[in-house]
Amino acid sequence: MVQLFTHTPTWVWLLLAGLCFIGYLQTKTRQVSPIRLMLLPLAMMIWSLLTTYQQLGYQLNTLLVWGLSSAFSYYVFGKSFSTKQSSYDPQSGQFMVIGSWMPLILILGIFFTKYLMSMSLVMRPQLQENLGFTLSLSALLGTFSGALLARAVGILRLRQRPSAAPIS
């Protein structure tokens, strides 16, 4: 097991450090543009989908499960994430986003799911043919992606509220 960690390329650990830093920045209250607000969730969603597509065998069922779990997660988390403390300033077009540890947790969820999937497939390539393995990992990656997107879209919707007050 130790060999797997020592044989992991350095760039993977650098990627993890970068993702941790980006996730840590999400814990701070900050002003962001709509594009910056959506950049991280969309990038993580694309990475998650590509991981599902490339590592789990180009199967329609894995992509379908990824999509369904992402949509379900988006719906569930969209209802539960609170945007009451965040606000939108129509004059500057910026959002005041309250810091949260949730994006870091979701980012790490995607990273470690992908990492453990890769390690498992290196050790046992036949797992790619195991329906339970492929569908459960597809569902997990989709769930993390949908939740991350739900938070950003919930904040983005603040600009559509008629009572959106300017940030002071």
Coordinates of C-alpha atoms in Angstrom, one line a residue:
M1 CA 0.0 0.0 0.0
V2 CA 2.8 2.4 0.8
Q3 CA 4.2 1.7 -2.7
L4 CA 1.1 3.2 -4.2
F5 CA 1.6 6.5 -2.4
T6 CA 5.3 6.6 -3.2
H7 CA 4.7 5.8 -6.8
T8 CA 2.1 8.5 -7.2
P9 CA 3.5 11.2 -9.5
T10 CA 4.5 14.4 -7.9
W11 CA 2.1 16.4 -10.0
V12 CA -0.8 14.6 -8.2
W13 CA 0.3 15.9 -4.8
L14 CA 0.8 19.4 -6.3
L15 CA -2.7 19.2 -7.7
L16 CA -4.0 18.2 -4.3
A17 CA -2.2 21.1 -2.7
G18 CA -3.6 23.5 -5.3
L19 CA -7.1 22.2 -4.8
C20 CA -6.7 22.5 -1.0
F21 CA -5.6 26.1 -1.5
I22 CA -8.6 26.9 -3.7
G23 CA -10.9 25.2 -1.3
Y24 CA -9.4 27.1 1.6
L25 CA -10.0 30.4 -0.3
Q26 CA -13.7 29.4 -0.4
T27 CA -13.8 29.5 3.4
K28 CA -13.3 33.3 3.3
T29 CA -16.0 35.9 2.8
R30 CA -15.2 37.6 -0.5
Q31 CA -16.6 39.5 -3.5
V32 CA -16.8 37.6 -6.8
S33 CA -18.1 38.2 -10.3
P34 CA -20.7 35.8 -11.7
I35 CA -18.0 34.2 -13.9
R36 CA -15.6 33.6 -11.0
L37 CA -18.6 32.2 -9.0
M38 CA -19.3 29.5 -11.6
L39 CA -15.7 28.8 -12.6
L40 CA -14.8 26.3 -9.8
P41 CA -18.0 24.3 -9.9
L42 CA -17.9 24.0 -13.7
A43 CA -14.3 23.0 -13.7
M44 CA -14.7 20.4 -11.0
M45 CA -17.9 19.1 -12.8
I46 CA -16.0 18.7 -16.1
W47 CA -13.1 17.0 -14.3
S48 CA -15.5 14.7 -12.6
L49 CA -17.4 13.8 -15.8
L50 CA -14.2 13.2 -17.7
T51 CA -12.9 10.9 -14.9
T52 CA -16.2 9.0 -15.1
Y53 CA -16.0 8.8 -18.9
Q54 CA -12.3 7.9 -19.2
Q55 CA -11.6 5.7 -16.3
L56 CA -14.8 3.7 -16.1
G57 CA -14.8 2.4 -19.6
Y58 CA -16.8 4.8 -21.8
Q59 CA -20.0 3.1 -20.8
L60 CA -23.4 4.8 -21.2
N61 CA -24.7 3.5 -17.9
T62 CA -21.8 5.1 -15.9
L63 CA -22.5 8.5 -17.6
L64 CA -26.2 8.1 -17.0
V65 CA -25.7 7.4 -13.3
W66 CA -23.3 10.3 -13.1
G67 CA -25.8 12.6 -14.7
L68 CA -28.8 11.4 -12.5
S69 CA -26.8 11.6 -9.3
S70 CA -25.5 15.0 -10.2
A71 CA -29.1 16.2 -11.0
F72 CA -30.5 14.7 -7.8
S73 CA -27.7 16.2 -5.7
Y74 CA -28.2 19.5 -7.4
Y75 CA -31.9 19.4 -6.5
V76 CA -31.4 18.2 -2.9
F77 CA -28.4 20.5 -2.0
G78 CA -30.1 23.4 -3.9
K79 CA -32.9 23.3 -1.4
S80 CA -30.5 23.0 1.7
F81 CA -27.7 25.5 1.0
S82 CA -28.5 28.8 2.6
T83 CA -27.8 32.0 0.6
K84 CA -29.4 34.3 3.2
Q85 CA -26.0 35.8 4.3
S86 CA -24.7 36.2 0.7
S87 CA -25.8 39.2 -1.3
Y88 CA -25.6 40.8 -4.8
D89 CA -24.7 44.4 -5.6
P90 CA -26.3 45.3 -9.0
Q91 CA -24.1 48.4 -9.3
S92 CA -20.8 46.5 -9.3
G93 CA -22.3 43.2 -10.6
Q94 CA -20.4 41.4 -7.7
F95 CA -21.6 38.9 -5.2
M96 CA -20.7 39.0 -1.5
V97 CA -20.2 35.3 -0.9
I98 CA -20.0 34.1 2.7
G99 CA -17.1 31.7 3.4
S100 CA -17.9 28.0 3.8
W101 CA -15.9 24.8 4.3
M102 CA -18.4 22.9 2.2
P103 CA -16.7 23.6 -1.2
L104 CA -13.4 22.3 0.2
I105 CA -15.1 19.1 1.4
L106 CA -16.7 18.6 -2.0
I107 CA -13.5 19.4 -3.9
L108 CA -11.6 16.9 -1.8
G109 CA -14.4 14.4 -2.3
I110 CA -14.0 14.5 -6.0
F111 CA -10.2 14.4 -5.8
F112 CA -10.0 11.4 -3.4
T113 CA -12.7 9.5 -5.2
K114 CA -10.7 9.9 -8.4
Y115 CA -7.5 9.0 -6.6
L116 CA -8.9 5.9 -5.0
M117 CA -10.5 4.9 -8.2
S118 CA -7.2 5.2 -10.1
M119 CA -5.4 3.2 -7.3
S120 CA -8.0 0.5 -7.3
L121 CA -7.9 0.2 -11.1
V122 CA -4.1 0.0 -11.1
M123 CA -4.2 -2.8 -8.5
R124 CA -7.2 -4.6 -10.0
P125 CA -8.0 -3.6 -13.6
Q126 CA -10.8 -6.1 -13.7
L127 CA -12.8 -3.7 -11.5
Q128 CA -13.6 -1.7 -14.6
E129 CA -15.9 -4.5 -15.5
N130 CA -17.6 -4.6 -12.1
L131 CA -20.9 -2.9 -12.4
G132 CA -21.2 -2.1 -8.7
F133 CA -17.8 -0.5 -8.6
T134 CA -18.3 1.6 -11.7
L135 CA -21.8 2.8 -10.9
S136 CA -21.1 3.6 -7.3
L137 CA -18.1 5.7 -8.2
S138 CA -20.0 7.4 -11.0
A139 CA -22.8 8.2 -8.5
L140 CA -20.3 9.5 -5.9
L141 CA -18.6 11.8 -8.4
G142 CA -21.9 13.0 -9.7
T143 CA -23.2 13.7 -6.2
F144 CA -20.1 15.8 -5.3
S145 CA -20.4 17.8 -8.6
G146 CA -24.1 18.5 -8.3
A147 CA -23.7 19.8 -4.7
L148 CA -20.9 22.1 -5.7
L149 CA -22.9 23.5 -8.6
A150 CA -26.0 23.9 -6.5
R151 CA -24.3 26.2 -4.1
A152 CA -22.9 28.4 -6.8
V153 CA -26.2 28.6 -8.8
G154 CA -28.1 29.4 -5.5
I155 CA -25.9 32.4 -5.0
L156 CA -26.1 33.3 -8.7
R157 CA -29.9 33.5 -8.3
L158 CA -29.5 36.3 -5.8
R159 CA -29.2 38.8 -8.7
Q160 CA -32.7 37.8 -9.9
R161 CA -34.3 38.7 -6.5
P162 CA -36.0 42.1 -6.6
S163 CA -35.0 42.8 -3.0
A164 CA -31.3 42.3 -3.8
A165 CA -29.7 45.2 -1.8
P166 CA -26.4 46.8 -2.7
I167 CA -23.4 45.7 -0.6
S168 CA -22.3 48.4 1.8

